[in-house]
Coordinates of C-alpha atoms in Angstrom, one line a residue:
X1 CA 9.0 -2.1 1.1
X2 CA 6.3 -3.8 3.1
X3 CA 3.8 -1.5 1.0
X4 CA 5.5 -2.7 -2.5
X5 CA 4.7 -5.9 -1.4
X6 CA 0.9 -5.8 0.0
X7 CA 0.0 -3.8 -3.1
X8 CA 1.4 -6.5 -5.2
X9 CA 0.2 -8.9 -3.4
X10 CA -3.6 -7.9 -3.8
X11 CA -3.0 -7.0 -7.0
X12 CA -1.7 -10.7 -7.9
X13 CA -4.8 -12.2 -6.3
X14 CA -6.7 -11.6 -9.2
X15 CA -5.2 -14.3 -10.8
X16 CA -5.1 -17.0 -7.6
X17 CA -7.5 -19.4 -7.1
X18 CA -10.7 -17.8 -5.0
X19 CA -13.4 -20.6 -4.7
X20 CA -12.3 -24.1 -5.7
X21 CA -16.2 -26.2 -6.2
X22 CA -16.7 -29.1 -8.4
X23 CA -13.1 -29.4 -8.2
X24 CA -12.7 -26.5 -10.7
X25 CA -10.9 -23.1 -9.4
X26 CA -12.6 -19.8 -9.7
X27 CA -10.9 -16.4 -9.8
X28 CA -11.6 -13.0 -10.9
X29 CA -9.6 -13.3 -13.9
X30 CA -11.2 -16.6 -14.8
X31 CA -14.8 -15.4 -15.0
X32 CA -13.9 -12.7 -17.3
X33 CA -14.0 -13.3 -20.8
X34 CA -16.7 -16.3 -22.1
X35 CA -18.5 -15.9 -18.3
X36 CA -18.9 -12.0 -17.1
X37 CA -19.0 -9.1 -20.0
X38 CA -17.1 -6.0 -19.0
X39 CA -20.1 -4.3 -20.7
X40 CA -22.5 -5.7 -18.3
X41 CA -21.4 -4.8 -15.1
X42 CA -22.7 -2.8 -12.5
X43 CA -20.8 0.0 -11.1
X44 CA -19.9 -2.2 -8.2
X45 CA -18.3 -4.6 -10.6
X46 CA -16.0 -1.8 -12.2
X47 CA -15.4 -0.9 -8.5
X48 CA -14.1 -4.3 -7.5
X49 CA -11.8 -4.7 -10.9
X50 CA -10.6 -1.4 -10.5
X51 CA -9.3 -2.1 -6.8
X52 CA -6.9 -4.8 -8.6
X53 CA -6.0 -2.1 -11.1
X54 CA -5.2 0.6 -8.6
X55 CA -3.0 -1.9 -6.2
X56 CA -1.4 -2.4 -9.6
X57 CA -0.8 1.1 -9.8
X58 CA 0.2 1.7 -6.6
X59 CA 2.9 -1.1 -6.4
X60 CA 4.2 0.2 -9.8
X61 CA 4.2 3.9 -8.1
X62 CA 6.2 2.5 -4.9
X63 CA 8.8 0.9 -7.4
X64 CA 9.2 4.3 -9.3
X65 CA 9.7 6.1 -6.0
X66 CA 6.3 8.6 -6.3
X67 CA 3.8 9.4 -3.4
X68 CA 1.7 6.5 -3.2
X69 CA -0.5 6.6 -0.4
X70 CA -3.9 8.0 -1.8
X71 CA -4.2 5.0 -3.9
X72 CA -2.7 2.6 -1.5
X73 CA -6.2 4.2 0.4
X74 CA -8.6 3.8 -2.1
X75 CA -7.6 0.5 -3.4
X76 CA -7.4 -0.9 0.1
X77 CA -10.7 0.7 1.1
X78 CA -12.8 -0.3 -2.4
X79 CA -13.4 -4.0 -0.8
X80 CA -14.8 -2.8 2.5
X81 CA -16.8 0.2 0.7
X82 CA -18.3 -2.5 -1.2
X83 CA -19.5 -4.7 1.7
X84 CA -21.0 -1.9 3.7
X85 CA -22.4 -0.6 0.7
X86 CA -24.1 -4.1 0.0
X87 CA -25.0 -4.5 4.1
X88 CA -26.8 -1.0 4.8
X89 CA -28.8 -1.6 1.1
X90 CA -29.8 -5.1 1.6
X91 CA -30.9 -4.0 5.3
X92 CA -32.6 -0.9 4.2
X93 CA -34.3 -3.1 1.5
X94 CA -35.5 -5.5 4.3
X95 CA -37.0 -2.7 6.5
X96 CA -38.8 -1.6 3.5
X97 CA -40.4 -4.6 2.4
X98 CA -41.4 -5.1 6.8
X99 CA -38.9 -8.3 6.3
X100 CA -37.2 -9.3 9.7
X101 CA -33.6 -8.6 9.9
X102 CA -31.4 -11.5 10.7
X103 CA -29.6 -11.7 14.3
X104 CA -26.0 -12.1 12.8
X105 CA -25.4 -15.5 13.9
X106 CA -21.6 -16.5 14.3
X107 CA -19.5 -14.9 11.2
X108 CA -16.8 -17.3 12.5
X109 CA -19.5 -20.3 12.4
X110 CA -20.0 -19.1 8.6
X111 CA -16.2 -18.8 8.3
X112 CA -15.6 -22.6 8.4
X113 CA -18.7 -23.8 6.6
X114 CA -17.5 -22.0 3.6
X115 CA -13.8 -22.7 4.4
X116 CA -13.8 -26.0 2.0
X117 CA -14.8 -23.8 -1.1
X118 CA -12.5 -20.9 -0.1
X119 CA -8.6 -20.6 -1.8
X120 CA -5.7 -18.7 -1.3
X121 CA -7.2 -15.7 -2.9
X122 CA -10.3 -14.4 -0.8
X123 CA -7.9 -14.6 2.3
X124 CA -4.9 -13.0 0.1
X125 CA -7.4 -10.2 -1.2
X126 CA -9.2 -8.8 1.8
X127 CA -6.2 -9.1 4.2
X128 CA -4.1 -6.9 1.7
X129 CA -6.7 -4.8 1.6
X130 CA -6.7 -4.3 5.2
X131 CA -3.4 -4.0 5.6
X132 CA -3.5 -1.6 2.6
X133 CA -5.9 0.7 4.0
X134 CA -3.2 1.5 7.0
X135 CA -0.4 1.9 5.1
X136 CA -1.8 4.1 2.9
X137 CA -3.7 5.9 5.1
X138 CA -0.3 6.0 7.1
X139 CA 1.4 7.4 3.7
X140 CA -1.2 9.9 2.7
X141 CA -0.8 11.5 6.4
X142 CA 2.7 11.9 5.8
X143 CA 2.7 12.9 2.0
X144 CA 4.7 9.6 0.5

């Protein structure tokens, strides 16, 4: 049951609000259409829409009573892939170039700076992700 509803959950926070600036809300949903072309995405685009999709899939798969797991797994682990993805090319990119790497800093520090732009979605996304990643990877071991 908890699964059902983590998987719906992230799949449902394409449509909540993720950044709210200039008093108007931003979420994935919005931007398509008249801002972002399907067409024009990179594959990490189609990777970050297809993580709603297969959450989607996966809640839909619980409700039917099939093995659901595997995509439990991927569509938990697509965010994180993405962001380490993004960190180990941006820092290889650096070393090229001879640029200094930053020191890290605080990410809690960073946390509440951007905390006043930041909705329900971002937090609803990547903890449902996490928690996503678990049970699924829970599921997959056991074959549900």
């Amino acid at each position: 049951m908890l699964g059902l509803v983590v998987a719906a959950i992230m799949a449902g926070s394409f449509f909540m609000p993720w950044m709210s600036i200039f008093g108007e809300d931003m979420s994935p949903y919005s931007m398509l259409g008249d801002k972002i072309s399907l067409t024009d995405l990179p594959w990490r685009g189609w990777a970050f829409f297809a993580s709603f999709a297969l959450a989607g899939l996966a809640a839909v798969a619980i409700i039917l009573q099939r093995s659901a797991g595997v995509l439990m797994l991927v569509a938990g682990g697509i965010p994180f892939a993405l962001i380490a993805e993004t960190v180990l090319n941006a820092r290889g990119q650096a070393q090229e170039m001879g640029l200094p790497l930053p020191e890290g800093g605080n990410p809690i520090e960073a946390f509440r700076k951007m905390q006043d732009f930041i909705e329900l979605g971002v937090p609803a996304y990547f903890v449902s992700a996490a928690l996503l990643v678990v049970i699924g990877l829970a599921r997959a071991v056991r074959g549900r």
